[in-house]
Every structure is written in structure tokens, then in C-alpha cells.
XYZ file of C-alpha atoms in Angstrom:
562
model
C 219.335 102.695 229.814
C 219.633 100.907 226.460
C 216.654 98.542 226.895
C 214.653 101.400 228.399
C 215.304 103.635 225.398
C 214.295 100.846 222.986
C 211.083 100.209 224.907
C 210.189 103.910 225.042
C 210.892 104.305 221.322
C 208.614 101.406 220.373
C 205.900 102.653 222.723
C 206.153 106.142 221.259
C 205.347 104.838 217.769
C 201.918 103.749 218.991
C 201.082 107.383 219.693
C 201.958 108.731 216.239
C 199.086 110.143 214.193
C 200.366 110.688 210.650
C 197.531 113.129 209.962
C 199.239 115.528 212.399
C 202.074 116.166 209.925
C 202.513 119.836 209.136
C 205.238 122.072 207.769
C 207.833 120.093 209.740
C 206.599 116.732 208.554
C 207.003 113.824 210.931
C 208.477 116.114 213.590
C 204.965 117.505 214.120
C 203.571 114.021 214.715
C 206.211 112.426 216.967
C 205.135 112.343 220.642
C 207.290 113.508 223.549
C 208.070 109.882 224.410
C 210.080 109.562 221.183
C 212.365 112.412 222.224
C 212.730 110.945 225.718
C 213.861 107.679 224.116
C 216.477 109.522 222.028
C 217.719 111.452 225.062
C 217.985 108.279 227.132
C 219.842 106.456 224.349
C 222.416 109.250 224.067
C 222.786 109.414 227.843
C 223.410 105.679 227.997
C 226.016 105.869 225.241
C 227.824 108.720 226.996
C 227.822 106.751 230.265
C 229.232 103.712 228.451
C 231.908 105.834 226.768
C 232.972 107.261 230.140
C 234.072 103.777 231.221
C 237.136 102.428 229.389
C 236.102 98.862 230.262
C 232.931 98.994 228.127
C 233.127 96.083 225.644
C 232.731 96.335 221.878
C 229.399 94.508 222.020
C 227.818 97.142 224.238
C 228.917 99.942 221.916
C 227.608 97.998 218.928
C 224.167 97.671 220.520
C 224.008 101.424 221.071
C 224.975 102.144 217.461
C 222.473 99.625 216.081
C 219.754 101.129 218.259
C 220.571 104.610 216.996
C 220.306 103.324 213.417
C 216.957 101.717 214.241
C 215.483 104.845 215.828
C 216.629 107.128 213.008
C 215.957 104.901 210.024
C 213.411 102.243 211.038
C 210.867 104.739 212.401
C 209.392 105.713 208.967
C 209.008 102.145 207.587
C 207.433 101.035 210.868
C 204.917 103.887 210.647
C 204.188 103.968 206.913
C 202.191 101.515 204.830
C 203.956 102.347 201.586
C 207.477 102.972 200.323
C 208.845 106.389 201.222
C 210.373 108.825 198.660
C 209.198 109.232 195.072
C 212.808 108.692 193.950
C 212.802 105.239 195.548
C 209.625 104.382 193.606
C 211.368 105.588 190.455
C 214.303 103.237 191.011
C 211.948 100.329 191.684
C 210.312 101.127 188.324
C 213.690 100.920 186.574
C 214.421 97.521 188.137
C 210.980 96.260 187.092
C 211.485 97.537 183.527
C 214.875 95.821 183.253
C 213.305 92.597 184.523
C 210.563 92.825 181.890
C 213.063 93.411 179.093
C 215.830 91.222 180.519
C 218.343 94.074 180.224
C 218.287 97.433 178.461
C 214.880 99.090 178.347
C 213.773 100.300 174.884
C 211.863 103.574 174.516
C 213.348 104.709 177.831
C 213.414 108.420 176.943
C 214.934 110.430 179.765
C 215.494 107.202 181.685
C 218.029 105.971 179.142
C 220.783 107.130 181.512
C 219.981 104.071 183.630
C 220.665 101.827 180.633
C 224.131 103.364 180.534
C 224.799 102.901 184.279
C 222.766 99.748 185.026
C 224.891 98.090 187.713
C 222.662 98.856 190.703
C 219.482 97.970 188.832
C 220.815 94.737 187.379
C 222.080 93.733 190.825
C 218.587 94.219 192.251
C 217.033 92.421 189.290
C 219.273 89.474 190.210
C 218.046 89.656 193.827
C 214.403 89.732 192.707
C 214.896 86.701 190.465
C 216.830 84.785 193.140
C 214.250 85.433 195.870
C 211.177 84.861 193.721
C 209.738 88.263 194.599
C 207.504 90.038 192.102
C 209.336 93.345 192.468
C 212.057 95.158 194.380
C 209.163 96.935 196.095
C 209.069 93.939 198.423
C 212.226 95.043 200.234
C 212.976 98.621 199.110
C 211.153 100.034 202.147
C 213.944 98.713 204.390
C 216.815 99.789 202.144
C 217.758 102.722 204.400
C 218.075 100.512 207.451
C 220.106 97.938 205.517
C 222.397 100.555 203.943
C 223.215 102.113 207.305
C 223.836 98.765 208.990
C 226.103 97.583 206.164
C 228.176 100.754 206.006
C 229.166 100.226 209.639
C 231.546 97.447 208.485
C 233.845 99.636 206.328
C 233.563 102.480 208.843
C 234.914 100.235 211.593
C 237.653 98.992 209.246
C 238.789 102.577 208.620
C 238.711 103.564 212.281
C 240.414 100.384 213.503
C 243.207 100.976 210.990
C 244.290 104.119 212.844
C 243.513 103.393 216.510
C 242.843 100.595 218.989
C 240.875 102.828 221.379
C 237.379 101.340 221.586
C 235.836 104.590 222.757
C 237.306 106.457 219.813
C 236.290 103.807 217.268
C 232.676 103.544 218.410
C 232.433 107.216 219.286
C 233.333 108.068 215.694
C 230.695 105.621 214.424
C 228.036 107.111 216.727
C 228.947 110.632 215.609
C 228.808 109.573 211.953
C 225.211 108.352 212.283
C 224.299 111.424 214.346
C 225.423 113.776 211.549
C 224.584 111.918 208.326
C 221.623 114.097 207.372
C 221.989 114.288 203.567
C 219.494 111.436 203.054
C 221.132 109.650 200.108
C 220.816 106.252 201.782
C 217.435 105.160 200.388
C 216.884 102.638 197.562
C 219.161 104.309 195.029
C 222.405 103.861 193.068
C 224.044 106.555 195.219
C 223.491 104.584 198.428
C 224.789 101.406 196.790
C 227.921 103.017 195.378
C 228.598 105.021 198.550
C 228.746 101.722 200.445
C 231.123 100.350 197.815
C 233.196 103.553 197.816
C 233.598 103.382 201.603
C 234.593 99.722 201.285
C 237.361 100.541 198.792
C 238.642 103.338 201.025
C 238.593 100.978 204.008
C 240.654 98.385 202.134
C 243.121 101.041 200.966
C 243.490 102.692 204.387
C 243.980 99.303 206.023
C 246.875 98.658 203.646
C 248.569 102.067 203.922
C 251.926 102.305 205.705
C 250.751 105.631 207.152
C 248.198 103.788 209.293
C 249.415 103.551 212.866
C 248.724 99.875 213.377
C 250.936 97.562 211.282
C 249.836 93.971 211.700
C 252.168 91.050 212.176
C 252.722 88.994 209.065
C 251.407 91.631 206.663
C 253.210 94.060 204.417
C 252.022 97.636 204.205
C 254.153 98.357 201.141
C 252.356 96.161 198.584
C 248.959 94.665 197.868
C 248.174 91.006 198.495
C 246.900 89.853 195.068
C 243.532 88.671 196.350
C 242.807 91.958 198.107
C 243.784 94.025 195.065
C 241.490 91.924 192.866
C 238.672 92.572 195.353
C 239.330 96.316 195.124
C 239.197 96.215 191.327
C 235.939 94.227 191.349
C 234.336 96.748 193.700
C 235.592 99.611 191.536
C 234.023 97.971 188.489
C 230.685 97.789 190.325
C 230.966 101.488 191.215
C 231.860 102.547 187.669
C 228.916 100.620 186.184
C 226.370 101.964 188.666
C 226.801 105.724 189.104
C 228.238 108.784 187.373
C 229.539 110.760 190.356
C 230.984 108.143 192.706
C 233.858 107.050 190.380
C 235.019 110.673 190.249
C 234.859 110.884 194.043
C 236.889 107.683 194.289
C 239.534 108.957 191.850
C 239.772 112.249 193.755
C 240.147 110.425 197.088
C 242.853 108.102 195.784
C 244.701 111.028 194.189
C 244.905 112.884 197.504
C 245.892 109.725 199.356
C 248.747 109.388 196.828
C 250.291 112.729 197.800
C 252.497 111.245 200.572
C 255.194 109.266 198.791
C 255.012 106.427 201.310
C 251.404 105.697 200.270
C 251.940 105.323 196.544
C 252.696 101.612 196.371
C 249.237 101.066 197.804
C 247.203 103.873 196.266
C 248.558 103.937 192.697
C 247.347 100.436 191.696
C 243.887 101.206 193.060
C 243.932 104.641 191.408
C 245.057 103.233 188.057
C 242.262 100.681 188.198
C 239.630 103.325 188.988
C 240.828 105.643 186.201
C 241.078 102.877 183.600
C 237.657 101.409 184.417
C 236.007 104.843 184.379
C 237.562 105.827 181.052
C 236.643 102.509 179.437
C 233.055 102.672 180.682
C 232.512 106.324 179.755
C 233.896 105.822 176.249
C 231.891 102.674 175.544
C 228.667 101.946 177.436
C 228.061 105.540 178.591
C 229.519 107.195 175.508
C 226.203 108.636 174.344
C 225.470 110.412 177.637
C 229.037 111.709 177.958
C 229.024 113.035 174.383
C 225.668 114.787 174.819
C 226.715 116.459 178.077
C 230.389 117.135 177.400
C 229.700 120.796 176.586
C 227.980 121.387 179.938
C 230.790 119.574 181.775
C 233.385 121.830 180.160
C 231.254 124.936 180.762
C 230.985 124.123 184.469
C 234.782 124.210 184.765
C 234.731 127.940 184.003
C 232.147 128.762 186.704
C 233.589 127.567 190.019
C 231.765 130.165 192.116
C 228.427 129.200 190.529
C 229.099 125.531 191.238
C 229.812 126.232 194.904
C 226.749 128.396 195.523
C 224.253 126.497 193.367
C 223.215 124.253 196.231
C 223.238 126.983 198.859
C 221.109 129.715 197.339
C 217.772 128.116 196.442
C 215.710 129.143 199.448
C 213.845 132.266 198.375
C 210.544 130.577 197.426
C 210.498 127.825 200.054
C 208.187 127.769 203.059
C 209.610 129.471 206.192
C 209.861 126.081 207.919
C 212.066 124.739 205.126
C 214.283 127.807 205.171
C 214.834 127.183 208.875
C 215.538 123.484 208.272
C 218.019 124.333 205.509
C 219.982 126.581 207.830
C 219.933 123.941 210.558
C 221.357 121.378 208.126
C 224.003 123.799 206.960
C 224.835 124.667 210.534
C 225.310 120.976 211.322
C 227.557 120.523 208.268
C 229.610 123.609 209.076
C 229.863 122.558 212.720
C 231.203 119.126 211.765
C 233.886 120.610 209.519
C 234.800 123.201 212.153
C 235.184 120.556 214.866
C 237.210 118.389 212.474
C 239.542 121.336 211.803
C 239.944 121.923 215.561
C 240.782 118.251 216.046
C 243.390 118.466 213.290
C 245.032 121.374 215.115
C 244.671 119.920 218.607
C 245.840 116.340 217.963
C 249.052 116.140 215.977
C 248.866 112.368 215.671
C 245.787 112.668 213.428
C 247.965 114.426 210.834
C 249.949 111.229 210.364
C 246.784 109.348 209.422
C 245.027 109.421 206.018
C 241.882 110.943 207.569
C 242.586 114.666 206.975
C 243.080 113.926 203.268
C 239.804 111.979 203.269
C 238.021 115.059 204.578
C 239.444 117.311 201.873
C 239.230 115.143 198.748
C 235.643 116.129 197.683
C 236.491 119.847 197.557
C 237.967 119.858 194.013
C 234.758 118.362 192.651
C 232.666 121.033 194.379
C 234.571 123.653 192.406
C 234.396 121.981 188.979
C 230.749 120.862 188.827
C 227.446 121.754 190.493
C 225.860 118.294 189.917
C 222.393 119.790 189.721
C 222.957 121.946 192.797
C 223.727 118.928 195.004
C 227.526 118.745 194.855
C 228.084 120.640 198.109
C 225.857 118.206 199.999
C 227.326 115.139 198.283
C 230.791 116.410 199.217
C 229.717 116.573 202.867
C 228.374 113.020 202.646
C 231.633 111.630 201.230
C 233.809 113.568 203.701
C 231.736 112.648 206.771
C 233.253 109.217 207.600
C 236.700 110.763 208.097
C 235.382 114.003 209.609
C 233.397 112.041 212.202
C 236.569 110.344 213.415
C 238.407 113.647 213.759
C 235.464 115.097 215.694
C 235.495 112.049 217.968
C 239.109 112.724 218.948
C 237.973 115.944 220.639
C 235.726 113.990 223.003
C 237.424 110.611 223.485
C 241.206 111.087 223.309
C 241.813 112.676 226.703
C 241.689 110.872 230.062
C 241.185 114.109 232.034
C 237.989 115.885 233.092
C 235.863 112.845 232.298
C 232.631 114.223 233.800
C 232.918 117.561 232.029
C 233.786 115.922 228.705
C 230.875 113.506 229.072
C 228.471 116.376 229.730
C 229.752 118.306 226.708
C 229.542 115.137 224.582
C 225.934 114.581 225.673
C 224.900 118.089 224.671
C 226.825 117.875 221.389
C 225.275 114.535 220.409
C 221.770 115.759 221.212
C 222.369 118.830 219.050
C 223.692 116.665 216.196
C 220.834 114.168 216.296
C 218.246 116.902 216.681
C 219.650 118.727 213.649
C 219.764 115.494 211.651
C 216.113 114.747 212.434
C 215.119 118.159 211.088
C 216.849 117.289 207.832
C 215.479 113.731 207.728
C 211.886 114.174 208.818
C 210.859 117.738 207.954
C 209.619 116.914 204.427
C 207.723 113.740 205.269
C 204.397 115.306 204.304
C 205.640 115.076 200.678
C 207.807 111.963 201.070
C 205.138 109.734 202.643
C 202.407 108.225 200.497
C 199.049 106.745 201.440
C 197.474 103.610 200.013
C 195.069 105.816 198.053
C 197.918 107.707 196.394
C 199.585 104.441 195.432
C 196.281 103.142 194.004
C 195.872 106.331 191.925
C 199.307 106.056 190.314
C 198.880 102.339 189.797
C 195.656 103.079 187.939
C 197.440 105.608 185.719
C 200.319 103.306 184.873
C 198.469 100.005 184.441
C 194.884 100.824 183.436
C 195.553 103.516 180.849
C 196.362 102.781 177.186
C 199.977 102.556 175.998
C 201.473 105.861 174.853
C 199.263 107.812 177.252
C 200.603 111.110 178.534
C 200.730 111.237 182.340
C 200.840 114.754 183.780
C 201.599 115.710 187.379
C 202.417 119.002 189.053
C 205.541 117.774 190.843
C 207.549 114.586 191.233
C 205.878 113.797 194.607
C 203.820 110.778 193.587
C 204.479 107.082 194.224
C 205.327 105.126 191.101
C 204.428 107.473 188.253
C 207.406 106.010 186.392
C 206.113 102.442 186.491
C 205.968 101.269 182.853
C 207.899 104.378 181.827
C 208.747 102.592 178.581
C 205.035 102.581 177.683
C 203.943 106.073 178.713
C 205.002 109.679 178.279
C 205.514 111.857 181.355
C 205.209 115.601 181.920
C 205.825 117.511 185.122
C 204.550 121.065 185.494
C 207.367 122.251 187.784
C 209.898 121.143 185.143
C 208.390 123.436 182.509
C 210.080 126.661 181.424
C 209.536 130.026 183.099
C 207.066 131.303 180.472
C 204.995 128.128 180.743
C 204.910 128.440 184.539
C 203.767 132.049 184.305
C 200.896 131.057 182.026
C 199.960 128.204 184.378
C 199.983 130.549 187.358
C 197.766 133.012 185.496
C 195.326 130.457 184.071
C 195.948 126.789 185.024
C 193.805 125.293 182.253
C 195.227 127.560 179.559
C 198.721 126.668 180.770
C 197.903 122.953 180.598
C 196.823 123.105 176.954
C 200.317 123.070 175.360
C 201.411 120.303 177.744
C 198.384 118.137 176.971
C 198.924 118.781 173.271
C 202.038 116.586 173.426
C 199.809 113.508 173.661
C 199.919 112.644 169.958
C 199.440 108.864 170.053
C 197.245 108.408 173.110
C 195.037 110.075 175.731
C 196.278 112.349 178.505
C 195.736 112.025 182.250
C 196.342 114.481 185.086
C 197.131 113.402 188.652
C 196.600 115.506 191.761
C 197.501 113.995 195.119
C 198.108 115.055 198.700
C 201.916 114.802 198.502
C 202.010 117.181 195.530
C 200.079 119.778 197.528
C 202.700 119.440 200.279
C 205.565 119.611 197.770
C 204.314 122.830 196.176
C 203.753 124.399 199.586
C 207.117 123.388 201.074
C 209.341 124.117 198.077
C 207.430 127.045 196.588
C 207.976 126.090 192.945
C 204.509 127.350 192.056
C 202.648 130.380 193.521
C 200.567 129.950 196.712
C 197.090 128.662 195.959
C 198.032 127.233 192.559
C 197.132 123.654 193.456
C 193.712 124.674 194.798
C 192.928 126.715 191.673
C 194.085 123.916 189.400
C 191.953 121.363 191.264
C 188.913 123.646 191.105
C 189.345 124.353 187.387
C 189.799 120.678 186.540
C 186.675 119.738 188.505
C 184.583 122.354 186.670
C 185.896 121.802 183.153
C 183.881 119.481 180.846
C 187.167 118.522 179.151
C 188.381 116.622 182.219
C 186.626 113.511 183.470
C 187.530 112.026 186.883
C 188.350 108.341 186.340
C 189.801 107.628 189.792
C 189.076 109.351 193.066
C 190.304 108.821 196.622
C 190.499 111.024 199.690
C 194.193 111.637 198.901
C 194.263 111.552 195.082
C 192.228 112.121 191.935
C 192.970 111.193 188.311
C 191.422 113.126 185.410
C 191.255 111.987 181.806
C 191.538 114.781 179.268
C 188.822 114.647 176.596
C 189.540 117.176 173.832
C 186.446 119.099 172.644
C 186.583 117.501 169.157
C 186.477 114.005 170.656
C 183.529 114.923 172.885
C 181.588 116.281 169.923
C 181.937 112.937 168.133
């Protein structure tokens, strides 16, 4: 069944017409053969899991194939890098390469100068490989991140059980439920891999793990392994704002059982010390500027919890449905994990229940831009997936019935994940014409030009961000949005007036149309009215045009009269 599912998956990609994307993104364009391949893969895995003699290698092939189907499908289908955020991070790497370190005139991007670890690491890779840019490999970052994270996942699971079905079942469930989508070319993906590695090293060393190994002590750290933990923690602290706090929270909860403290306290002390030193030196400016908002968030726990769950009113009906599917999957995972905790007493002696709960304090104290609830799910999932797996793989009785239930459950998980992963591809995928339009704006326009877009859905608008100013209509205040909705050109005037030292350019592209429609941040029909008004106005001259994108240069009336 495994080779058949791979063959059907690859054949199905030949039948994909990307122009068929609609409100459900790539889901609208995938042929029936793709879904048959997924169903056959899951069936084969369930059949393998029903036999206790199945070797590790067979399980590994099923997991790698699942990763390929979920994460290699977009890069195999698309010509260009997916996600505007990934393009943004490529731009930061390129800027740091140009300046050999901190980027001057970074503006709002100065935060990356204060947490540069991920970007400097990629700059090192670009220099070592001789590539011109991180764009040469960023398209495959999701596949690489998901393959690499399998190593610490297996370390965690093998620290608490020797049951092959349970180990690989937990890994398969993890990939079937990891819908949050923070695994692209980004600091979060990098530090999440490092975070999971630290947790794996700690769990492997804990005396509460069920599998003490001959010749090793579970009561103290081998010096080399502790040094490795501290080095990884330093990489985390220098690369991301949130992940060090997640790591500290996880190590704090793991320190609650007294028997764990000889292992957890050195790692915890290292994480706290490194975070404090970094935040009071390199990142001092950002911390000082945002300290008031951090403190204010502590007094609004209910707002922090609901901030990421209540922003659906203006979205398209398809996205409201997808949001509830994602939330249903998340709630289902936590519910099944809780049932496993009650049903299997031996899991309570492992560190895994604590590793499910540790993100909850951070959900209460900070909203993290409305994303904290979803980031908490992401960090809790490795442990939750193992607990869920115990419901399906621990018992030797009723094998056929359990296999049938497992098959249905896995199909539901993967189906829900694909809604979360693929439903916004009409705004996450970019054509060659859209890339050419943004490249024109960032390389062919004079320095200090103002680049205006409606939304963030454009590939590479941040390239040369140290040379240009940026404005985004959906980031404007409520009064400005109301004026734009009433009269798009009149609303643009105060935005274009910010271009003091250079000309202004406006970009409209296909992905921005999709973004406005799916997320509802501007009224229906706004993009069409804006495009029509720009085309008719003598103050805007088209300087680049493609089927998927158009760039207008703003010529103020006084300049035209000269």
C-alpha cells in the first residue's frame, strides 16, 4: 500500500490546475486521486500498526511519506516561494548579508537586528554554499523542518516506552494534527526545532522516564550533554522572543517533581540567565519600548485568551468554517490527551502530562498578537500526540475494532489539518508575474521610494527594506480605513503624502485580492473600486503590468504641471 500511495500522490499532482483555486485554496484544485493516495497511506499505516512485528524502518517510511504528501505538495506545484512571511525573512537574510551584520535604517524591521540568530545562521549557509540568496532553498524549508523535528520527537517518545507501535503512532499522529503552519522559513520554525531538542535531551535524562539505560546516571548531567543544552538555549534566546519563555515555562513545570530537579534546574538556570542577559543587552531597546504593553497584558488574562479566538466576524464564510475545523481539531487533541491521562495511569509517571500543560500560563499573561492560543497548541502537541497514541496502541485486545477506529480518527485529523494548511493558498501562492512586479518595485525604483500595498500578500515587498519606505492599507487606523472605503483615492492621499524624499508606488496583485476577500479586512468590492480609480486617475501611471499584478507610480499634480 505504501508504494501505491506514493505513486497515486505523484500522479495526482499532474492533474492539478492552480487556476481552479477558490475560497478553499488548494483544496479546490486537488483531484480525487490525491485523496485516494492519502486514504491508502493511512490504511497502510493502520495495517502495519496492527502487526507487532512491523519493523522501525517500515514505520519510518510511512511517516516520511506523510510528511512528503502534506508538505512537499505545494513546492512541487508552485514556481515561487510560498507565504509572504517567508519572503520577508529571506529579505532580512539578504539585508544582513549586504551589511555583514546589523541592518541600518531598518525601521520596523529593527527587531530582527535584536534577535538575529536565525538570520545570521542562514547568512552563514548562503555564504558557505555560494548561493546568491536564501531564496534558493527556502521553498523546501517546511519539508526540512518537519523531517528534522522527527529526531527529537523520537528521542522523547523512546525515553518513555519501547513499544514501536506507540512510538511511531505518536509521530504519525503529531504530523496528522500539526496544523498551525509555523514550520515555514521563519525564526519560529527554527527555534521550535531547537526547543524540542532541548526538551528531548532533558526528558532523556530525567529519572522519571521509565527506561533507565545501563551505564548512565539519571540524577546528574554528563558535562558534554549539559554544554550542548546550553548552546542550544543560547541559539534559541538569540533568535526569537517567545520561544525562550516557552522553554522556561516547560522547564519550570518539569521541575515540580522533586526527583527531576537535579536535571531540570541546571537547564532552567541556563535558560533564565541567557534570556535575562540577552533582553537587557542586545534586545534592551525593544524590551524597554514594549515593557508597558507587557505589564498591561498581565492584567487582562481573559482578553489574552480570547484574542485569537474571536476574529472571525469579517472573514469569508469558507474561512469561518476552516477556523472552526482547526479549533475542533485542537480541542479534540486535548480532549483525547485528557482521556488518555485518565485511562492510562502509567502516563502520569512520565513528564508528558506536564509538557502538555506548560504553555497555559503564557496564554493567560500575553496575547502575542492574537496568536498565543495557537502557539500554545503547537508547543503542547508533541506530548499531547503521545498521550493520544496511548488510546489506540497500548491495548492488545480488539485489534480489528481499534484499527478501524484509528483509521477513521487519522483520516479526520489529516482532513482537518489540510483545511488549515491549504485553505488560504489563493493568497499564499504567488505567480511569476507577481514576483516580477515586486522585484520591479524593490530594485528599479529610486532609493527612499514609498511602496504601498493593500495587504501583506505580496512576494518580496520587503526586499531592500533598508532603502525603501513601506505602507500597508490594512494596517492603517479605523478612520483611515473608513475614508478609503468611502473614496479610495481620497483615502490614499494622506498615505502617499508620507513620501517626502522620493516617489510613491502602489502595487495591486492577485494574492491581495484573495487576501481581502478571505479575511474581510476591507469592505467587499474595495479592491475592484481601487483598481478602477487608479486606472482612471491621471495622477497614477502604470509602470509595470502583468496578468496577475500592476504597479502604479504616483505623480503629484504639481510635478505633472512642471
